[in-house]
Short mmCIF file of C-alpha atoms in Angstrom, two decimals:
data_model
loop_
_atom_site.label_atom_id
_atom_site.label_comp_id
_atom_site.label_asym_id
_atom_site.label_seq_id
_atom_site.Cartn_x
_atom_site.Cartn_y
_atom_site.Cartn_z
CA MET A 1 106.70 27.68 -16.94
CA SER A 2 105.72 24.65 -14.82
CA SER A 3 102.61 24.59 -12.60
CA ARG A 4 104.87 24.66 -9.54
CA GLU A 5 106.77 27.70 -10.82
CA HIS A 6 103.47 29.39 -11.63
CA LEU A 7 102.18 28.83 -8.10
CA GLN A 8 105.43 30.07 -6.61
CA GLY A 9 105.20 33.20 -8.74
CA THR A 10 101.82 34.29 -7.32
CA PRO A 11 102.09 35.45 -3.70
CA ARG A 12 98.49 34.58 -2.89
CA GLU A 13 98.99 31.01 -4.09
CA ALA A 14 102.50 30.51 -2.69
CA GLU A 15 101.07 29.38 0.63
CA LEU A 16 99.61 26.34 -1.09
CA LEU A 17 103.04 24.77 -1.26
CA ARG A 18 103.49 24.87 2.50
CA TRP A 19 101.47 21.68 2.90
CA SER A 20 104.70 19.70 2.67
CA GLN A 21 106.12 21.31 5.79
CA PRO A 22 106.36 19.17 8.97
CA THR A 23 103.17 18.88 11.02
CA ARG A 24 102.24 17.74 14.47
CA GLU A 25 100.96 14.41 13.20
CA PRO A 26 102.39 11.54 15.28
CA LEU A 27 105.27 9.67 13.72
CA SER A 28 103.40 6.43 14.39
CA MET A 29 100.89 7.23 11.63
CA GLY A 30 101.15 5.09 8.51
CA TRP A 31 102.40 6.60 5.29
CA ARG A 32 98.93 6.51 3.74
CA ASP A 33 97.49 8.53 6.63
CA ARG A 34 100.35 11.02 6.42
CA VAL A 35 99.86 11.48 2.67
CA GLN A 36 96.10 11.85 3.11
CA GLY A 37 96.69 14.36 5.89
CA ALA A 38 98.90 16.41 3.59
CA ILE A 39 96.25 16.32 0.87
CA ASP A 40 93.55 17.37 3.35
CA ARG A 41 95.61 20.36 4.47
CA LEU A 42 96.02 21.36 0.85
CA VAL A 43 92.37 20.96 -0.14
CA VAL A 44 90.99 23.04 2.76
CA ARG A 45 92.87 26.13 1.53
CA PRO A 46 90.54 28.45 -0.46
CA GLY A 47 93.36 29.44 -2.81
CA PHE A 48 94.01 25.85 -3.82
CA ARG A 49 90.31 25.19 -4.40
CA ARG A 50 90.11 28.18 -6.74
CA TRP A 51 93.18 26.98 -8.62
CA ALA A 52 91.92 23.38 -8.84
CA ALA A 53 88.52 24.50 -10.14
CA GLY A 54 90.22 26.28 -13.02
CA PHE A 55 93.03 23.85 -13.86
CA TRP A 56 91.99 21.56 -16.74
CA LEU A 57 93.31 18.38 -15.12
CA THR A 58 91.57 18.82 -11.75
CA ARG A 59 88.46 20.68 -12.95
CA PRO A 60 86.32 17.52 -13.60
CA LEU A 61 87.10 16.13 -10.14
CA VAL A 62 86.25 19.44 -8.45
CA ARG A 63 82.95 19.68 -10.30
CA ARG A 64 82.01 16.09 -9.51
CA ARG A 65 82.71 16.51 -5.81
CA ALA A 66 80.84 19.81 -5.74
CA GLY A 67 77.84 18.03 -7.24
CA GLU A 68 78.08 15.21 -4.71
CA LEU A 69 78.21 17.67 -1.84
CA PHE A 70 75.21 19.56 -3.18
CA ASP A 71 73.29 16.28 -3.49
CA LEU A 72 73.86 15.78 0.24
CA VAL A 73 72.37 19.20 0.89
CA ALA A 74 69.44 18.63 -1.47
CA GLY A 75 68.84 14.98 -0.60
CA PHE A 76 65.87 15.71 1.64
CA VAL A 77 64.15 17.62 -1.16
CA TYR A 78 64.74 14.73 -3.56
CA SER A 79 63.20 12.33 -1.05
CA GLN A 80 60.11 14.50 -0.77
CA VAL A 81 59.69 14.52 -4.54
CA LEU A 82 59.65 10.72 -4.36
CA LEU A 83 57.20 10.77 -1.45
CA ALA A 84 54.82 13.09 -3.32
CA CYS A 85 54.90 10.81 -6.37
CA VAL A 86 54.20 7.74 -4.22
CA ARG A 87 51.32 9.41 -2.41
CA LEU A 88 49.77 10.40 -5.75
CA ASP A 89 50.36 6.86 -7.08
CA LEU A 90 51.95 8.46 -10.15
CA PHE A 91 54.17 5.52 -11.04
CA ASN A 92 51.37 2.97 -11.22
CA HIS A 93 49.25 5.40 -13.23
CA LEU A 94 52.03 6.09 -15.75
CA ALA A 95 52.68 2.35 -16.14
CA ASP A 96 49.90 2.47 -18.78
CA GLY A 97 51.84 5.10 -20.74
CA PRO A 98 52.90 8.77 -20.61
CA ASP A 99 50.34 11.45 -19.75
CA THR A 100 50.14 15.23 -19.90
CA ALA A 101 50.67 17.58 -16.99
CA SER A 102 47.16 19.01 -17.35
CA ARG A 103 45.46 15.62 -17.18
CA LEU A 104 47.62 14.58 -14.23
CA ALA A 105 46.83 17.84 -12.42
CA GLN A 106 43.10 17.31 -12.94
CA ARG A 107 43.28 13.67 -11.93
CA HIS A 108 45.11 14.37 -8.66
CA GLY A 109 43.50 17.67 -7.72
CA LEU A 110 46.62 19.85 -7.91
CA PRO A 111 47.00 23.26 -9.56
CA LEU A 112 48.57 22.85 -12.98
CA ARG A 113 51.63 24.91 -12.04
CA SER A 114 52.19 22.80 -8.94
CA MET A 115 51.84 19.56 -10.88
CA GLN A 116 54.24 20.88 -13.51
CA ARG A 117 56.75 21.74 -10.78
CA LEU A 118 56.51 18.21 -9.31
CA LEU A 119 56.82 16.54 -12.70
CA ASP A 120 59.85 18.60 -13.68
CA ALA A 121 61.47 17.80 -10.31
CA ALA A 122 60.76 14.09 -10.82
CA VAL A 123 62.38 14.27 -14.26
CA ALA A 124 65.44 15.95 -12.75
CA VAL A 125 65.96 13.06 -10.32
CA ARG A 126 65.21 10.44 -13.01
CA LEU A 127 61.92 9.26 -11.55
CA LEU A 128 60.12 10.41 -14.70
CA ARG A 129 61.07 11.31 -18.27
CA ARG A 130 59.66 13.68 -20.86
CA ALA A 131 58.05 12.31 -24.01
CA GLY A 132 57.10 14.56 -26.91
CA GLU A 133 57.55 18.32 -27.27
CA GLY A 134 55.55 21.51 -26.98
CA ALA A 135 51.80 21.04 -26.68
CA ALA A 136 52.28 17.29 -27.10
CA GLU A 137 54.69 17.03 -24.15
CA ARG A 138 53.89 14.17 -21.82
CA TYR A 139 55.54 12.52 -18.83
CA GLY A 140 56.40 8.85 -18.55
CA LEU A 141 58.30 6.56 -16.24
CA GLY A 142 61.98 7.28 -15.75
CA ALA A 143 64.83 4.93 -14.97
CA LEU A 144 64.23 5.16 -11.21
CA GLY A 145 60.44 5.41 -11.37
CA ALA A 146 59.83 2.23 -13.37
CA PRO A 147 61.00 -0.10 -10.54
CA MET A 148 58.40 1.53 -8.27
CA VAL A 149 55.50 0.18 -10.34
CA GLY A 150 53.67 -2.44 -8.30
CA ASN A 151 56.41 -2.37 -5.67
CA THR A 152 54.21 -2.21 -2.58
CA ALA A 153 57.12 -3.05 -0.29
CA LEU A 154 59.21 -0.07 -1.35
CA ALA A 155 56.18 2.23 -1.47
CA ALA A 156 55.32 1.31 2.13
CA MET A 157 58.84 2.19 3.27
CA VAL A 158 58.77 5.50 1.39
CA GLN A 159 55.48 6.38 3.10
CA HIS A 160 56.85 5.36 6.49
CA HIS A 161 59.88 7.60 6.07
CA ALA A 162 57.75 10.68 6.66
CA THR A 163 57.92 9.77 10.36
CA LEU A 164 61.68 9.27 10.21
CA TYR A 165 62.20 12.63 8.54
CA ALA A 166 60.13 14.32 11.24
CA ASP A 167 62.39 12.77 13.88
CA LEU A 168 65.47 13.98 12.00
CA ARG A 169 64.42 17.63 12.02
CA ASP A 170 66.84 18.06 14.91
CA PRO A 171 69.47 15.31 14.51
CA LEU A 172 71.51 16.50 17.49
CA ALA A 173 68.47 16.24 19.77
CA LEU A 174 67.87 12.72 18.46
CA LEU A 175 71.48 11.81 19.20
CA ARG A 176 71.43 13.35 22.68
CA ASP A 177 68.23 11.53 23.63
CA GLU A 178 69.31 8.31 21.85
CA GLY A 179 65.97 8.12 20.11
CA ALA A 180 63.83 8.42 23.24
CA GLY A 181 60.37 9.83 22.53
CA SER A 182 60.79 9.71 18.74
CA GLY A 183 57.86 9.24 16.41
CA MET A 184 59.51 6.15 14.95
CA SER A 185 59.61 4.44 18.33
CA ALA A 186 55.84 4.83 18.57
CA TYR A 187 55.57 2.31 15.74
CA TRP A 188 57.37 -0.21 17.95
CA PRO A 189 55.76 -0.31 21.41
CA TYR A 190 58.41 -2.79 22.64
CA ALA A 191 61.35 -0.68 21.44
CA SER A 192 62.89 -0.14 24.89
CA TYR A 193 64.36 -3.07 26.78
CA GLY A 194 62.81 -3.53 30.19
CA GLY A 195 59.78 -1.85 31.70
CA VAL A 196 57.36 -3.38 29.15
CA ASP A 197 55.78 -6.81 29.26
CA GLU A 198 56.13 -7.58 25.57
CA THR A 199 54.05 -10.75 25.76
CA ALA A 200 51.07 -8.85 27.20
CA LEU A 201 50.86 -6.13 24.54
CA PRO A 202 47.41 -5.93 22.92
CA SER A 203 47.15 -6.68 19.21
CA ARG A 204 46.28 -3.07 18.38
CA ALA A 205 49.61 -1.93 19.89
CA VAL A 206 51.62 -3.98 17.40
CA ALA A 207 49.26 -4.11 14.41
CA GLU A 208 50.55 -0.98 12.68
CA TYR A 209 54.22 -1.92 12.96
CA SER A 210 53.51 -5.55 12.01
CA ALA A 211 51.61 -4.38 8.94
CA LEU A 212 54.56 -2.21 7.88
CA MET A 213 57.00 -5.08 8.33
CA THR A 214 54.69 -7.41 6.39
CA ALA A 215 54.45 -4.92 3.53
CA SER A 216 58.16 -4.19 3.33
CA GLN A 217 59.56 -7.67 4.04
CA PRO A 218 59.40 -8.97 0.45
CA MET A 219 62.58 -7.03 -0.37
CA VAL A 220 64.49 -9.25 2.07
CA ILE A 221 62.49 -12.41 1.36
CA GLU A 222 63.34 -12.32 -2.35
CA GLU A 223 67.04 -12.12 -1.60
CA LEU A 224 66.95 -14.98 0.92
CA LEU A 225 64.93 -17.39 -1.22
CA GLY A 226 67.01 -16.47 -4.25
CA ALA A 227 70.23 -17.27 -2.40
CA TYR A 228 69.21 -20.46 -0.57
CA SER A 229 66.79 -23.28 -1.35
CA LEU A 230 64.69 -24.49 1.57
CA SER A 231 63.50 -27.55 -0.36
CA ARG A 232 66.34 -29.57 1.18
CA HIS A 233 64.84 -29.15 4.67
CA ARG A 234 62.00 -30.80 6.53
CA ARG A 235 60.82 -28.22 9.08
CA LEU A 236 61.46 -24.49 9.33
CA LEU A 237 61.48 -22.35 12.48
CA ASP A 238 61.05 -18.66 11.65
CA VAL A 239 62.02 -16.65 14.73
CA GLY A 240 60.48 -13.20 15.01
CA GLY A 241 58.40 -14.05 11.95
CA GLY A 242 55.77 -11.34 12.36
CA GLU A 243 52.51 -11.99 10.55
CA GLY A 244 54.08 -14.81 8.53
CA ARG A 245 55.00 -13.20 5.22
CA PHE A 246 58.28 -15.11 4.97
CA VAL A 247 56.79 -18.44 6.09
CA THR A 248 54.08 -18.09 3.44
CA ALA A 249 56.70 -17.48 0.74
CA ALA A 250 58.88 -20.34 2.02
CA LEU A 251 56.01 -22.84 1.96
CA ALA A 252 55.18 -21.83 -1.60
CA GLU A 253 58.83 -22.27 -2.58
CA ALA A 254 59.15 -25.69 -0.88
CA PRO A 255 55.84 -27.60 -1.08
CA ARG A 256 57.02 -30.41 1.27
CA LEU A 257 58.22 -28.05 3.99
CA GLN A 258 56.50 -27.77 7.36
CA ALA A 259 56.96 -24.64 9.46
CA MET A 260 56.85 -23.12 12.90
CA LEU A 261 56.62 -19.39 13.59
CA PHE A 262 57.63 -17.75 16.86
CA ASP A 263 56.81 -14.17 17.84
CA LEU A 264 55.17 -12.17 20.61
CA PRO A 265 51.68 -13.42 21.49
CA PRO A 266 49.75 -10.51 19.90
CA VAL A 267 51.81 -10.84 16.73
CA ALA A 268 51.39 -14.62 16.78
CA ASP A 269 47.61 -14.12 16.89
CA LEU A 270 47.81 -12.03 13.73
CA ALA A 271 49.92 -14.73 12.07
CA ARG A 272 47.42 -17.47 12.96
CA GLY A 273 44.64 -15.52 11.32
CA ARG A 274 46.74 -14.95 8.22
CA PHE A 275 47.67 -18.62 7.86
CA ALA A 276 44.07 -19.71 8.39
CA ALA A 277 42.87 -17.33 5.68
CA GLN A 278 45.49 -18.71 3.29
CA GLY A 279 44.66 -22.33 4.01
CA LEU A 280 48.08 -22.97 5.55
CA ALA A 281 47.08 -23.75 9.12
CA GLY A 282 47.79 -27.44 8.54
CA ARG A 283 51.42 -26.75 7.61
CA VAL A 284 52.32 -24.14 10.23
CA VAL A 285 52.36 -24.20 14.02
CA VAL A 286 52.46 -20.73 15.57
CA HIS A 287 54.05 -20.15 18.98
CA GLY A 288 53.70 -17.00 21.05
CA GLY A 289 56.36 -15.85 23.51
CA SER A 290 59.48 -13.75 24.02
CA PHE A 291 62.78 -15.06 22.67
CA PHE A 292 64.46 -13.38 25.65
CA ASP A 293 62.42 -15.22 28.28
CA ASP A 294 60.85 -18.29 26.67
CA ALA A 295 62.39 -21.37 25.09
CA LEU A 296 62.00 -21.59 21.34
CA PRO A 297 60.16 -24.63 19.96
CA THR A 298 62.37 -27.55 18.92
CA GLY A 299 62.08 -30.00 16.05
CA ALA A 300 63.21 -27.82 13.16
CA ASP A 301 66.26 -28.59 11.03
CA VAL A 302 66.50 -25.02 9.72
CA ALA A 303 65.84 -21.70 11.46
CA THR A 304 65.59 -18.21 10.02
CA LEU A 305 66.09 -14.72 11.40
CA VAL A 306 64.70 -12.42 8.74
CA ARG A 307 65.49 -8.78 9.52
CA VAL A 308 65.55 -9.46 13.27
CA LEU A 309 69.09 -9.06 14.62
CA PHE A 310 69.68 -5.53 13.37
CA ASP A 311 66.78 -4.36 15.56
CA HIS A 312 68.82 -5.28 18.66
CA ASP A 313 72.06 -4.33 20.36
CA ASP A 314 74.88 -6.89 20.55
CA GLU A 315 73.90 -8.24 23.96
CA HIS A 316 70.32 -9.00 22.95
CA ALA A 317 71.25 -10.16 19.45
CA LEU A 318 73.60 -12.67 21.05
CA ALA A 319 70.82 -13.81 23.38
CA ILE A 320 68.57 -14.44 20.38
CA LEU A 321 71.28 -16.41 18.59
CA ARG A 322 71.92 -18.55 21.65
CA ALA A 323 68.20 -19.26 21.97
CA VAL A 324 68.11 -20.38 18.33
CA HIS A 325 71.21 -22.51 18.88
CA ARG A 326 69.51 -24.30 21.78
CA ALA A 327 66.43 -24.97 19.63
CA LEU A 328 68.36 -26.50 16.73
CA PRO A 329 69.93 -29.98 16.68
CA PRO A 330 73.69 -30.25 16.15
CA GLY A 331 74.30 -29.57 12.49
CA GLY A 332 71.01 -27.70 12.11
CA THR A 333 71.05 -24.74 9.74
CA LEU A 334 70.53 -21.08 10.58
CA LEU A 335 69.91 -18.41 7.95
CA VAL A 336 70.31 -14.73 8.83
CA ALA A 337 68.92 -12.28 6.28
CA GLU A 338 68.89 -8.52 6.75
CA PRO A 339 70.38 -5.33 5.33
CA MET A 340 74.06 -5.32 6.22
CA ALA A 341 76.64 -2.59 6.63
CA ASP A 342 79.43 -2.48 4.04
CA ALA A 343 77.12 -3.95 1.39
CA PRO A 344 78.84 -3.89 -2.03
CA GLY A 345 77.83 -0.76 -3.89
CA ALA A 346 75.89 0.63 -0.91
CA HIS A 347 78.43 1.41 1.79
CA ALA A 348 76.61 4.53 2.98
CA MET A 349 73.49 2.50 3.68
CA GLY A 350 74.83 0.79 6.82
CA ASP A 351 76.27 3.38 9.19
CA ALA A 352 74.66 6.45 7.61
CA TYR A 353 71.12 5.36 6.74
CA PHE A 354 70.43 2.43 9.04
CA GLY A 355 72.53 3.95 11.81
CA PHE A 356 70.06 6.84 12.13
CA PHE A 357 67.00 4.79 11.16
CA LEU A 358 67.57 2.40 14.05
CA LEU A 359 68.47 5.27 16.40
CA ALA A 360 65.05 6.78 15.70
CA MET A 361 63.43 3.36 16.18
CA GLY A 362 64.86 3.25 19.69
CA ARG A 363 67.30 0.36 19.48
CA GLY A 364 69.41 -1.75 17.14
CA ARG A 365 72.50 -1.18 15.01
CA PRO A 366 73.64 -2.00 11.48
CA ARG A 367 76.27 -4.72 11.26
CA SER A 368 78.58 -5.96 8.57
CA ALA A 369 78.72 -9.61 7.56
CA GLN A 370 81.96 -9.92 9.54
CA GLN A 371 80.37 -8.52 12.71
CA LEU A 372 77.38 -10.84 12.39
CA SER A 373 79.71 -13.78 11.79
CA ALA A 374 81.51 -12.99 15.03
CA LEU A 375 78.23 -13.01 16.96
CA LEU A 376 77.22 -16.30 15.33
CA SER A 377 80.50 -17.90 16.31
CA GLN A 378 80.16 -16.60 19.85
CA ALA A 379 76.71 -18.18 20.06
CA GLY A 380 78.10 -21.59 19.06
CA PHE A 381 77.48 -21.66 15.31
CA VAL A 382 80.15 -22.97 12.97
CA GLY A 383 80.84 -22.89 9.26
CA VAL A 384 79.52 -19.34 8.91
CA ARG A 385 79.59 -18.09 5.33
CA ALA A 386 77.99 -15.36 3.28
CA LEU A 387 75.75 -16.22 0.34
CA ARG A 388 75.64 -14.16 -2.83
CA THR A 389 72.49 -12.05 -3.18
CA ARG A 390 71.23 -10.31 -6.29
CA LEU A 391 70.73 -6.94 -4.59
CA PRO A 392 73.06 -6.56 -1.57
CA LEU A 393 71.47 -3.17 -0.96
CA GLN A 394 68.26 -4.91 0.08
CA ALA A 395 69.76 -7.74 2.11
CA GLY A 396 72.74 -9.92 2.78
CA VAL A 397 72.39 -13.58 3.77
CA LEU A 398 74.57 -15.64 6.13
CA VAL A 399 74.29 -19.40 6.59
CA ALA A 400 75.70 -21.29 9.58
CA ARG A 401 75.44 -24.65 11.29
CA ALA A 402 74.68 -25.28 14.93
CA GLY A 403 77.75 -26.66 16.67
CA ASN A 404 77.78 -28.85 19.76
CA ALA A 405 76.43 -27.31 22.95
CA SER A 406 79.99 -27.05 24.27
CA ASP A 407 80.80 -24.66 21.40
CA ALA A 408 78.40 -21.95 22.60
#
């Protein structure tokens, strides 16, 4: 007896074959959409799901999708296991070798049963691994925990996510208020356009956010410097450069390069102090101002926007790009580096993760390389192309040339 005959012979399952009957879907729909619609109508039926879970050919797919759906439900718990490990500095401690649960519990001041629970959870999500058996059982770094060792940038972001998770306790409220009054926006005192004189903010109002950006920026910096050599250029203009983490890395990468950094006055003051402490004051000129109201300094042959545009809506991102275009000579180079939507192997990162991250921040939106390219062209840049990065999850990089003023 065929599978179709079997289904037809069971009254409770016979309804599953009705999916092929005409529906109210518009005739203008493409054939792929109509086929997918038919599949969707079939899958939502409880009887079909029971059959598919038991049929040998569909059983693996059903189990895999059930696991993926459960991971969405349990994802917050997994993230808190990671946060607990980071706060205890477990990964750096275990870099010296596996350790026992009892010693770890004593070291970190946790009850043994609680430490055992955390360690077992970390093993389950591949942050840790078990070594040895019985009384000799120890815990060492797992496949996902090893990259955390010494990774201060990623650790800083994990710590910062506690604020994001608090804002996401009621996601519908966050959506209704469009991020207004969120804890994340408190990290960014100039998150709302208008009503705030950004250039007059005291240093203490931006210090915490600037420190977070400085700590986490290496993830983007590594991708940019790995994809493009600045040694071919004479002078760099880093727009929205924060405390100067990227400029410092760029000057180390290209010893003959001179640099300019532009950011809000209180942030620029922090950058000046950082460059002076590093002995770089002779190679960097720091400018304070607002790229919405003040002209950017000229004289550079290459400009960079490192994780800047995705903090802004299209209107303000375009204003920034036009300001950079005015500051560059014709043919000058612009590099845009930031996490991008539709990144290969990380498609959920753009609209799902960064969509809500930036909502909680108070402004900004994730963009694909194609969307950023359109903004660059609208601002007068030409020859826009994407560069290959080692970890697209961390950042994508676009390079473009400044066209003639008539192109903007």
